Coordinates of C-alpha atoms in Angstrom, one line a residue:
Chain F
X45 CA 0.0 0.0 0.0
X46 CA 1.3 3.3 -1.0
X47 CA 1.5 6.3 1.6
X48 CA -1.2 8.4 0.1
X49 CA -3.6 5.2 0.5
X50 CA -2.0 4.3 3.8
X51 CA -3.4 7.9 5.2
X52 CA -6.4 7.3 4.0
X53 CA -7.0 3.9 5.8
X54 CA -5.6 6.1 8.9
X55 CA -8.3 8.9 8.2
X56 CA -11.2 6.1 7.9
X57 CA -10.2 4.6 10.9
X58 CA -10.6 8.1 12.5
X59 CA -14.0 8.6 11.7
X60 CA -13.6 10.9 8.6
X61 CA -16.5 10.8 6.5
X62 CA -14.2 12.3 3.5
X63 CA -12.3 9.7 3.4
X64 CA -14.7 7.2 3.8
X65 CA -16.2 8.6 0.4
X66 CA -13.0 8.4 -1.3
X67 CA -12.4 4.7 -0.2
X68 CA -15.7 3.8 -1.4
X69 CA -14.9 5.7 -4.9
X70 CA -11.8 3.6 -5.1
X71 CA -13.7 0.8 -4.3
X72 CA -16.3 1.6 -7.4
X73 CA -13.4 2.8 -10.1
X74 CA -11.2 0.0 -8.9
X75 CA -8.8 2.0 -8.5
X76 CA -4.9 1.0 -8.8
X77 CA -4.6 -0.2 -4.8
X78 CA -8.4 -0.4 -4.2
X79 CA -7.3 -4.4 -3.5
X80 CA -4.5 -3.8 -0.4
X81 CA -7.2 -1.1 0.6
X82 CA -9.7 -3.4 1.1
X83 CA -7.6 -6.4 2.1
X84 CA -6.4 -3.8 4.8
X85 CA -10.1 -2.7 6.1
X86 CA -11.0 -6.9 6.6
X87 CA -9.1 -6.3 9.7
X88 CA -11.6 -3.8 11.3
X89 CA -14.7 -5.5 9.9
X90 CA -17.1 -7.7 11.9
X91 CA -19.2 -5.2 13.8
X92 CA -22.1 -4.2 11.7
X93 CA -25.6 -5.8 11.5
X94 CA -26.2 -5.6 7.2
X95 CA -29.4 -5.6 6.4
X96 CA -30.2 -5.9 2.5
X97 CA -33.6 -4.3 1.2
X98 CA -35.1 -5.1 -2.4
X99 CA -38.1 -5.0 -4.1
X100 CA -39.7 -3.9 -7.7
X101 CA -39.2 -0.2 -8.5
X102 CA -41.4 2.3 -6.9
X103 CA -42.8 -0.3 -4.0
X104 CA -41.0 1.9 -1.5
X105 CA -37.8 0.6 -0.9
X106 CA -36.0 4.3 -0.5
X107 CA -38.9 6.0 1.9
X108 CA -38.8 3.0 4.0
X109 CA -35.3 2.8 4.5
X110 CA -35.9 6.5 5.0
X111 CA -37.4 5.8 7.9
X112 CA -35.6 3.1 8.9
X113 CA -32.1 4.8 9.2
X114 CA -34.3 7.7 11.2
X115 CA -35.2 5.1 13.7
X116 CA -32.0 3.3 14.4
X117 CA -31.0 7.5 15.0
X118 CA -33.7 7.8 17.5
X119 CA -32.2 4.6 19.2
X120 CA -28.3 6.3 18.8
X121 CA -27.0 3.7 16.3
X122 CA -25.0 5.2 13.2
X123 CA -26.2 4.0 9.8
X124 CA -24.7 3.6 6.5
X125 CA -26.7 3.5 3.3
X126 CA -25.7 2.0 -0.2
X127 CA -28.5 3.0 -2.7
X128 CA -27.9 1.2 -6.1
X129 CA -29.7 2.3 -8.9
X130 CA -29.6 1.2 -12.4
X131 CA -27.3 2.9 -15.2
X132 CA -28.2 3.4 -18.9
X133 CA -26.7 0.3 -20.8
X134 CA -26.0 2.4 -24.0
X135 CA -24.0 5.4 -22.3
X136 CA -23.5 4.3 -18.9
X137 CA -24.8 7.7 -17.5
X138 CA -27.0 7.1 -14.6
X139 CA -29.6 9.3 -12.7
X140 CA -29.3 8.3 -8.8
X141 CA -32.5 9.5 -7.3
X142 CA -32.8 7.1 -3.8
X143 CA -30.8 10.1 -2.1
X144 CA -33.8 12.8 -2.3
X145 CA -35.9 10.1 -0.4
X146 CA -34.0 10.1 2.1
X147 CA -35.4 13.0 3.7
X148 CA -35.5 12.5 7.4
X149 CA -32.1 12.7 8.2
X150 CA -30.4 15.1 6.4
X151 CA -27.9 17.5 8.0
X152 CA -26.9 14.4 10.2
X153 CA -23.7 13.3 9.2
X154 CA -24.0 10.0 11.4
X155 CA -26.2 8.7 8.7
X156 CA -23.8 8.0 5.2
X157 CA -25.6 7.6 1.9
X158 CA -23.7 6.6 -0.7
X159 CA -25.5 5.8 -4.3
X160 CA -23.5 3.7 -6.4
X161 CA -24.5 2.7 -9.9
X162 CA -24.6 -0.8 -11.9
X163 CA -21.8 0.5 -13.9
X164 CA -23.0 -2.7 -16.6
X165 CA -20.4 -4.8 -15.3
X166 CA -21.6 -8.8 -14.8
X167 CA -21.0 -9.6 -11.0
X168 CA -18.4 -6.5 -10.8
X169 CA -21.4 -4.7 -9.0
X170 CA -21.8 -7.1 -5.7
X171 CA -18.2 -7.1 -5.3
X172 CA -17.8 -3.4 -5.0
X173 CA -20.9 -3.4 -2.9
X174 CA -19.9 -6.0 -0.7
X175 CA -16.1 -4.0 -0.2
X176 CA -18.2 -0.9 0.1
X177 CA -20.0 -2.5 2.6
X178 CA -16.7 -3.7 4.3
X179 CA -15.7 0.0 4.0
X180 CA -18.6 1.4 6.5
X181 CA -18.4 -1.1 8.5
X182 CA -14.7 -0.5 8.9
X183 CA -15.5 3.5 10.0
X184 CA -18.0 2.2 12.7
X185 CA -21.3 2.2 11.4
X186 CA -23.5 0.0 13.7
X187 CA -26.1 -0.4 10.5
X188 CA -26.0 -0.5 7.4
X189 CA -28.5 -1.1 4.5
X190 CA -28.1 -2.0 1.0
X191 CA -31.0 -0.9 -0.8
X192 CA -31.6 -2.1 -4.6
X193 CA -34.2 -2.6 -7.6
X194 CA -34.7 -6.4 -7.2
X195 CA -34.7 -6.7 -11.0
X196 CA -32.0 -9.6 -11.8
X197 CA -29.3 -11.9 -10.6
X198 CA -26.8 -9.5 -10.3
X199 CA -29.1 -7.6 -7.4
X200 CA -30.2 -10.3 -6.0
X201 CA -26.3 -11.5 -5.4
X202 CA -26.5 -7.9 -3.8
X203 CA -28.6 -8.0 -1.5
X204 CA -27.1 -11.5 -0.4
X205 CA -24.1 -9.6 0.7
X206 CA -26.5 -9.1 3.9
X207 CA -27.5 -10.8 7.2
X208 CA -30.9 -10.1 6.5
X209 CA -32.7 -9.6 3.4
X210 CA -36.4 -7.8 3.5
X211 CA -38.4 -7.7 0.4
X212 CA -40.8 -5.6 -0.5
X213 CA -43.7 -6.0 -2.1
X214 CA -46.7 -3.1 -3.1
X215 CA -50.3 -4.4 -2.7
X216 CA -52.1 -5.5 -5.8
X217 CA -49.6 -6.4 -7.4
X218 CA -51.1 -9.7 -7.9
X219 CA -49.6 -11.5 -10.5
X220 CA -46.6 -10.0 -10.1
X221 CA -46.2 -12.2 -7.1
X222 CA -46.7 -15.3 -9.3
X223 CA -44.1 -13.7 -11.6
X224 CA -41.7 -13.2 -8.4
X225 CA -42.3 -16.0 -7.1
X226 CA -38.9 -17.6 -8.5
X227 CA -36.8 -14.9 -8.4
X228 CA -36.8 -12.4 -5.6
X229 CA -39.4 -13.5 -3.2
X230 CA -37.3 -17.0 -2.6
X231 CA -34.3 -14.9 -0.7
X232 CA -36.7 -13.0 1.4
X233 CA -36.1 -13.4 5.7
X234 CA -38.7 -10.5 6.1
X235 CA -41.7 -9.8 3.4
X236 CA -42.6 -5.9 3.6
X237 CA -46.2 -5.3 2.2
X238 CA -45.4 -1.3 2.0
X239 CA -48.4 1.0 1.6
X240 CA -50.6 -1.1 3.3
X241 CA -53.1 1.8 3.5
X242 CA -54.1 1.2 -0.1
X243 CA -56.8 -1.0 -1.1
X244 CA -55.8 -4.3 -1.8
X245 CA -53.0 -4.6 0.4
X246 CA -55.1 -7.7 2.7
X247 CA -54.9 -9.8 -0.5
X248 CA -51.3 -9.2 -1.4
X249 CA -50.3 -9.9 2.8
X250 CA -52.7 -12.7 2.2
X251 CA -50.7 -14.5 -1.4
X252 CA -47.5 -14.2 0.3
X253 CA -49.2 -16.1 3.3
X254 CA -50.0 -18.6 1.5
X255 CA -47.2 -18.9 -0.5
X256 CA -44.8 -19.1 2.3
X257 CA -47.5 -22.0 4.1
X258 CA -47.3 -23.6 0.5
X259 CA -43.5 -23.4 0.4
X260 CA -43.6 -25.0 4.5
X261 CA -45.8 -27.8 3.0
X262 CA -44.0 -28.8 -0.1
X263 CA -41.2 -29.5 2.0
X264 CA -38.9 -26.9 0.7
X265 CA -38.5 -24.9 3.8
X266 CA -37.2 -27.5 5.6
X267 CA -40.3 -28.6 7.5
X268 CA -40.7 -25.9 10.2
X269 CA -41.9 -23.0 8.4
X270 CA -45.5 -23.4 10.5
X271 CA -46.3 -20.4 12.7
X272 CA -48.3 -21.2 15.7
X273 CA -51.5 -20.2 14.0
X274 CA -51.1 -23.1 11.6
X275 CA -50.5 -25.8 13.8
X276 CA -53.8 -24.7 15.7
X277 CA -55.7 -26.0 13.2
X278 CA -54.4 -29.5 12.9
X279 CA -56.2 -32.2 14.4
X280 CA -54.1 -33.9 17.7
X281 CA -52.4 -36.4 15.8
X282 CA -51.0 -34.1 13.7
X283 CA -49.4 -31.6 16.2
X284 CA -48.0 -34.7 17.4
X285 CA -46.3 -35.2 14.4
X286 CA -45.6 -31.8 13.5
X287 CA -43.7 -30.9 16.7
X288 CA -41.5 -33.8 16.2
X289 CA -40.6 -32.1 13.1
X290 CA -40.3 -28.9 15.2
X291 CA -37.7 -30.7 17.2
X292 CA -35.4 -32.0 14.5
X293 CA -35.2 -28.1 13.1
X294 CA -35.9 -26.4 16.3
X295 CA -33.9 -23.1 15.2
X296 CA -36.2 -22.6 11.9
X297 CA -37.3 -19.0 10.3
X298 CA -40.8 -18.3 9.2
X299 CA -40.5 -15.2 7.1
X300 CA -42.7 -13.0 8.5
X301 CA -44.8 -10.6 6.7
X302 CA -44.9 -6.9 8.0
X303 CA -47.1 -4.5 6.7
X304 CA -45.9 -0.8 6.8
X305 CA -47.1 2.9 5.6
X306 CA -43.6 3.6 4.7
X307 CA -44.4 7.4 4.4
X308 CA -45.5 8.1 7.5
X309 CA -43.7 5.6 9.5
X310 CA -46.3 3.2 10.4
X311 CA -45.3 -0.4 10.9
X312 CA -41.8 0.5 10.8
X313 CA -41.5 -0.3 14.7
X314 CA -42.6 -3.8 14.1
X315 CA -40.2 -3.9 10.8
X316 CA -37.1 -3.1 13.1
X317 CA -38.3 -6.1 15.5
X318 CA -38.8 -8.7 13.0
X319 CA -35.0 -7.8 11.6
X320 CA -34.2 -8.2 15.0
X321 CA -35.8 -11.5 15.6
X322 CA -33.9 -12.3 12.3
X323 CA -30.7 -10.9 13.4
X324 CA -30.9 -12.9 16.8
X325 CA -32.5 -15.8 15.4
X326 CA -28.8 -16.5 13.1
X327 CA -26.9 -15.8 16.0
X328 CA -28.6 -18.5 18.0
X329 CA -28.9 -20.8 14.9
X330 CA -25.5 -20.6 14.3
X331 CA -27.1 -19.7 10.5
X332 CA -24.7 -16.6 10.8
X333 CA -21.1 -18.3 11.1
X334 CA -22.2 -20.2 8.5
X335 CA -23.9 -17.5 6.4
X336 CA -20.3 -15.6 6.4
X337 CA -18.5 -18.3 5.4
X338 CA -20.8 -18.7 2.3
X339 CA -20.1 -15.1 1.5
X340 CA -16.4 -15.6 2.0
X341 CA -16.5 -18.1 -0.2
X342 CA -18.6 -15.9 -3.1
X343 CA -16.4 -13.6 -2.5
X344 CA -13.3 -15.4 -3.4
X345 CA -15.1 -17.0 -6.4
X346 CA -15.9 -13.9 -7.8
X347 CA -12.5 -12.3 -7.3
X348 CA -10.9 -15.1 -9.2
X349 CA -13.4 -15.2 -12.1
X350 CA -12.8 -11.4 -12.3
X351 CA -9.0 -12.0 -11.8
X352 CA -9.1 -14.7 -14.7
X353 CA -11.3 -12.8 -16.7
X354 CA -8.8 -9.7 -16.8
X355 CA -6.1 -12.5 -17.8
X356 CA -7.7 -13.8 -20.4
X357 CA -8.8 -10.2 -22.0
X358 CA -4.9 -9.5 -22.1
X359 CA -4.6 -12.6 -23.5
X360 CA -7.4 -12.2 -26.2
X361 CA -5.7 -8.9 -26.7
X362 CA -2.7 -10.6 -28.2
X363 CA -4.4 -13.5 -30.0
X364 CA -5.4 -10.2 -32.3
X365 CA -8.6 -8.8 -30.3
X366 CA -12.3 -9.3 -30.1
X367 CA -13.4 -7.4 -32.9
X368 CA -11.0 -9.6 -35.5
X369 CA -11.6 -12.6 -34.1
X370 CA -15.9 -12.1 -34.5
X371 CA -14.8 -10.7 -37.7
X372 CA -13.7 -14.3 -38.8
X373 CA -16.3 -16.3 -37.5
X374 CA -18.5 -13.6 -39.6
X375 CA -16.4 -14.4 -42.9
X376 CA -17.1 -18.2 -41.7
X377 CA -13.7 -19.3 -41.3
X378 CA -13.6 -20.0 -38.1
X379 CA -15.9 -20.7 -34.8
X380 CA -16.2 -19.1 -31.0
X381 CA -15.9 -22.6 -30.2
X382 CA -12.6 -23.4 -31.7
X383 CA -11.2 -19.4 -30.9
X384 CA -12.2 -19.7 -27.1
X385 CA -9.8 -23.4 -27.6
X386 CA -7.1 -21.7 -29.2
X387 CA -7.2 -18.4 -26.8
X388 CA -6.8 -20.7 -24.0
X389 CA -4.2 -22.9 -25.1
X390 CA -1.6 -21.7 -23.4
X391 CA -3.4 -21.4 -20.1
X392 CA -4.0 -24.8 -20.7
X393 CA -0.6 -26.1 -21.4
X394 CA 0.6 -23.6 -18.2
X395 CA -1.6 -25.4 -16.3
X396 CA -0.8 -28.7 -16.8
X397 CA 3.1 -28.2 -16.7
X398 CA 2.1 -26.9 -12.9
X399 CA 0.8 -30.3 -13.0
X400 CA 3.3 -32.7 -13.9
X401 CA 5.6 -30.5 -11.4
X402 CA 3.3 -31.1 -9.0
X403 CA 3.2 -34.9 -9.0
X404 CA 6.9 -35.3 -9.5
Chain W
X205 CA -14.3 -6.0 -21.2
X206 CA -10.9 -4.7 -20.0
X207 CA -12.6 -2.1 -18.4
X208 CA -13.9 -3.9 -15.8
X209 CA -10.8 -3.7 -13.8
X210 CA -10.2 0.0 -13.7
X211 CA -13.6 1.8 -14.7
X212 CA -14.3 5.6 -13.5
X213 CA -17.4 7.4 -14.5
X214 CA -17.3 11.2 -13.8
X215 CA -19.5 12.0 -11.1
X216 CA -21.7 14.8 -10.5
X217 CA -24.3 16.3 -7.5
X218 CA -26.8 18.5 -9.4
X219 CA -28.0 20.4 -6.3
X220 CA -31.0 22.9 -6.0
X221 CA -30.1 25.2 -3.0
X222 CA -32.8 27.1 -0.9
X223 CA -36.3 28.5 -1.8
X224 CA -36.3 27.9 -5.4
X225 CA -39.0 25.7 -7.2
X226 CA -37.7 25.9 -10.4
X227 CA -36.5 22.6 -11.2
X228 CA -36.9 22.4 -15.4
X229 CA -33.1 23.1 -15.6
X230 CA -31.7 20.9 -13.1
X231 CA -33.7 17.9 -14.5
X232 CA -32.3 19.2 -18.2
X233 CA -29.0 18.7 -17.0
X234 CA -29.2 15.6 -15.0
X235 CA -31.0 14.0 -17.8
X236 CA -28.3 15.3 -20.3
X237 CA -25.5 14.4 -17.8
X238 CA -26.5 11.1 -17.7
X239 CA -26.8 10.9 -21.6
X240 CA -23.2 11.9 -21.7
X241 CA -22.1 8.4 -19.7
X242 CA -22.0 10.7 -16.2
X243 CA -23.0 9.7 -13.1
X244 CA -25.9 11.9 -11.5
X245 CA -27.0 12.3 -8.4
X246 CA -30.2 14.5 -8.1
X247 CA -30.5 16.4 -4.8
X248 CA -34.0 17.4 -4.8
X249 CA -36.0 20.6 -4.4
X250 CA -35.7 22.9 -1.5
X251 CA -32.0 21.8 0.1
X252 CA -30.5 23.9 2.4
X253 CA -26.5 24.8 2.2
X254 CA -25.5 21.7 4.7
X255 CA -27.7 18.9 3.2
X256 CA -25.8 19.8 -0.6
X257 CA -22.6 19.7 1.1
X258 CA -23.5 16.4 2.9
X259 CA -24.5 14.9 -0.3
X260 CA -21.5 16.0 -2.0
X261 CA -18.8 14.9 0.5
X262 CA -20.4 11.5 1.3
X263 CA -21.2 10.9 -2.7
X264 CA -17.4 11.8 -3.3
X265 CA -18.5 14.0 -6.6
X266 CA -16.2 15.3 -9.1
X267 CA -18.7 17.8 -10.0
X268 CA -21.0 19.9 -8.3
X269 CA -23.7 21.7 -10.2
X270 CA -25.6 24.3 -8.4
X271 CA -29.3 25.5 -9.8
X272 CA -30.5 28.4 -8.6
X273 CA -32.7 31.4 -9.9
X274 CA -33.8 32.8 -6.9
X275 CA -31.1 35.3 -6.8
X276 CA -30.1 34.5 -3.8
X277 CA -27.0 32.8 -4.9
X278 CA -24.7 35.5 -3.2
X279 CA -25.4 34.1 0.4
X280 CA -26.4 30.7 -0.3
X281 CA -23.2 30.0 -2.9
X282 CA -20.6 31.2 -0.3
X283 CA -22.1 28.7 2.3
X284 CA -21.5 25.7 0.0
X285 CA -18.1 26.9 -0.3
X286 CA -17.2 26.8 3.2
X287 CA -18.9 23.8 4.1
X288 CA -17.0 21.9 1.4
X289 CA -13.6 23.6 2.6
X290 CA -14.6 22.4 6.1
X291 CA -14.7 18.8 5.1
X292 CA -12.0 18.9 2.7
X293 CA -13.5 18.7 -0.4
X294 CA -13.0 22.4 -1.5
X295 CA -10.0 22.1 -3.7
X296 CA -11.0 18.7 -5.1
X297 CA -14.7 19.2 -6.5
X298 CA -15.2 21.2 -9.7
X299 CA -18.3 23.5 -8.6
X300 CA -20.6 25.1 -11.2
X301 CA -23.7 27.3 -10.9
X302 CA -26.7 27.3 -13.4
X303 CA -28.8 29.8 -12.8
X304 CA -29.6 33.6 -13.7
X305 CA -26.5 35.5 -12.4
X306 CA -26.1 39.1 -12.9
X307 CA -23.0 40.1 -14.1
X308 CA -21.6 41.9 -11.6
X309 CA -22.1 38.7 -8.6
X310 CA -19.9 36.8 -11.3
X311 CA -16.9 38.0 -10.0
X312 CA -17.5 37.2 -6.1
X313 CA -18.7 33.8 -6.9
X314 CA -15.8 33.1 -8.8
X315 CA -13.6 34.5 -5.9
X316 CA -15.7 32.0 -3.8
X317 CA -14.2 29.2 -5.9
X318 CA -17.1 28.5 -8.5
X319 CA -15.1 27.5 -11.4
X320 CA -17.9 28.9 -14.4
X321 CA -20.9 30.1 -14.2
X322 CA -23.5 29.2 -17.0
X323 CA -26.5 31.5 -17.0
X324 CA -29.6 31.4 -19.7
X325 CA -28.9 30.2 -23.2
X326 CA -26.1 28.0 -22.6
X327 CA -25.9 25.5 -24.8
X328 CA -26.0 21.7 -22.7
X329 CA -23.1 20.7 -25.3
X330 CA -20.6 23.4 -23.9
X331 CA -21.9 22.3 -20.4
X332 CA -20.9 18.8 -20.9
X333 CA -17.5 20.0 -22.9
X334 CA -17.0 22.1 -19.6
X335 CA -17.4 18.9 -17.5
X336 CA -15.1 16.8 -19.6
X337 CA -12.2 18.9 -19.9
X338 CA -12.3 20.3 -16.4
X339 CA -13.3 17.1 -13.9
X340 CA -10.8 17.0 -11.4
X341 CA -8.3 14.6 -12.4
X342 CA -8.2 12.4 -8.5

């Protein structure tokens, strides 16, 4: 690590929220010594309850985090926001607009928003999240929240780089639940119905109820997704057999659906709880050591494809560049299937002589 | 794809200061921003000297676009200034007000640290151009 970067780690550490920014900016431009930065801030990481918030766009996500971060204020915890918002794919301009949401507490430097944009890379996003994240944490924050637009994989690897994941979902949106069903709804720990004050809002609370029984019953869930309610209504037998179940899983999470008027704070009180619950819930699980190892191990997957990926573009670089090679599959003389074989011949061969050393 | 491992994108707070409802202009300029590959952060109506200079330090801008037509830009502009001196960020952020600026504030804006002032019939073009050539090179 150079001196400049070496000061800035020092600054960090001191609670400067200027540097902070620029870490997180090194972070995003991967900046030449953004890796020791990081590799340096791992040390000073660990402290921070992450809590990831998603949903389709306009259900909310902003004026409820909003709200959130004003809450954990009230209760003297500092919070870090990371807003990410989609950028254009044709000029990779972007319009962040989660920061004018985030009304409530502005003029308090104890609560850091940062909004960081998609950039258009594939996965390149959820690692400069997840350092970002790491970043924060680092300074001191006691919270912090990624909020996204639950839209593809690459958010939903997002918003996996938290302890807790809460998804929102705006009433009547009816067959959009069907439509979600495979996608976001699956990594929810906490379902948010926000604007529960508009009409339809009992039907949407009740499709996700049913969804998440249906989920219990199929077997999925690992069999002790029943709330109390449920088991109420089976006959005696049953119980018996369904607290035996209980037993084998006795540390099991039934998402729980909170309904909220994100824009004037109703609900939001019994949000914070249930992320508590959650948060408590991994710690006594043991779901959390094992969460984090998960996300260590992401983590280094995705470093290496990236690191590989950067090879191999050097190396595509000399086998004449993209552009000719597509040219001669386009004249027909040749085949992605054959270029990709002869681009990574000698990674091959390198390989394998690392091999043979090996064994000898 | 080589970009992926060193990728910068320039920046920008476009920030509408005080008791000004006139927002046509700053969402021109956002929109256009982001159009020319930047990235835009939109402060929203009504901000008061400290919330622009929070969003600026904690977004780490390169740029900071003020809008203002109120004509109160010779107390409110000032006040940026020294909060973004205060947290460092003074020398670092290329600051630019929109806005309608009578001639004879230019000068104690500029003094203030504004680098240009763009008033009525600026063309978005020479904006951007502006942008390009004078980001702050971090």
């Amino acid at each position: 690590m150079n001196a400049d970067d070496e000061a800035l780690l020092e600054d960090l550490l001191d609670g400067e929220h200027r540097a902070l920014a620029r870490v997180i900016s090194k972070i995003e431009n991967r900046a030449p010594g953004y890796r020791d930065l990081v590799s340096a801030l791992y040390a000073h990481t660990g402290d921070a309850s992450v809590v990831g918030i998603t949903g389709s766009p306009g259900a909310g996500k902003s004026t409820l985090v909003d709200k959130l971060a004003e809450e954990y204020r009230d209760r003297g915890e500092t919070v870090g926001i990371i807003a990410i918002d989609p950028s254009s794919p044709f000029t990779g301009g972007a319009v962040l607009g989660d920061r004018i949401r985030m009304a409530s507490t502005v003029g308090d430097m104890d609560v850091f928003v940062r909004s960081m944009s998609a950039r258009g890379t594939l996965g390149g996003l959820s690692t400069a999240t997840a350092d970002a994240v790491k970043a924060m944490d680092a300074f001191g924050k006691d919270r912090i929240i990624i909020e996204t637009v639950g839209a593809g994989q690459n958010e939903i690897d997002i918003v996996r780089t938290a302890d807790t994941v809460a998804v929102l979902v705006p009433p009547g949106s009816g067959d959009d639940v069907q439509t979600l069903k495979a996608g976001i709804l699956e990594i929810a720990d906490v379902f948010v119905v926000n604007k529960a004050d508009r009409p339809g809002s009992d039907r949407t609370v009740q499709e996700l109820r049913e969804m998440i029984e249906l989920d219990s019953g199929s077997g999925f869930g690992g069999g002790g997704h029943h709330g109390a309610d449920a088991m109420d209504d089976h006959g005696g037998s049953a119980v018996a057999t369904q607290e035996s179940a209980e037993d084998d899983a006795p540390e099991s999470w039934t998402t729980p659906i909170v309904e909220t008027v994100a824009t004037d704070g109703t609900g939001v009180e019994t949000f914070i709880d249930e992320l508590a619950a959650h948060q408590r819930y991994l710690v006594d699980s043991g779901a959390r050591v094992e969460k984090a190892q998960q996300r260590s191990a992401e983590e280094i997957r995705t470093l290496l494809r990236e690191d590989v990926h950067a090879m191999l573009e050097s190396e595509l670089e000399r086998a004449g560049g993209i552009d000719d090679l597509a040219d001669a599959v386009h004249r027909g003389e040749t085949d992605p299937y054959t270029i990709a074989d002869e681009v990574l011949e000698p990674v091959r061969s390198c390989l394998g002589e690392l091999e043979t050393e090996n064994t000898e | 794809m080589s970009s992926e491992q060193e990728q910068e994108s320039i920046r920008c707070l476009v920030a509408k200061v005080g008791l000004d409802g006139h927002d046509r202009g700053a969402h021109v300029i956002a929109r256009a921003f982001r159009d020319a590959g930047f990235e835009v952060i939109y402060s929203g109506l009504h901000k008061a000297p400290e919330e622009v200079v929070q969003a600026a330090v904690q977004e780490d801008v390169d740029v900071l676009g003020i809008s203002i037509l109120s004509g109160a830009h010779d107390t409110l502009v000032p006040k940026i200034m020294d909060g973004l001196e205060e947290y460092g960020a003074k020398d670092d952020t290329l600051v630019l007000v929109g806005g309608v600026i009578p001639d004879e504030d230019r000068p104690e804006l500029e003094d203030a640290g504004v680098s240009a002032i763009f008033g009525p019939g600026t063309s978005i073009e020479e904006t951007i151009e502006f942008v390009r050539e004078n980001a702050p090179d971090r």
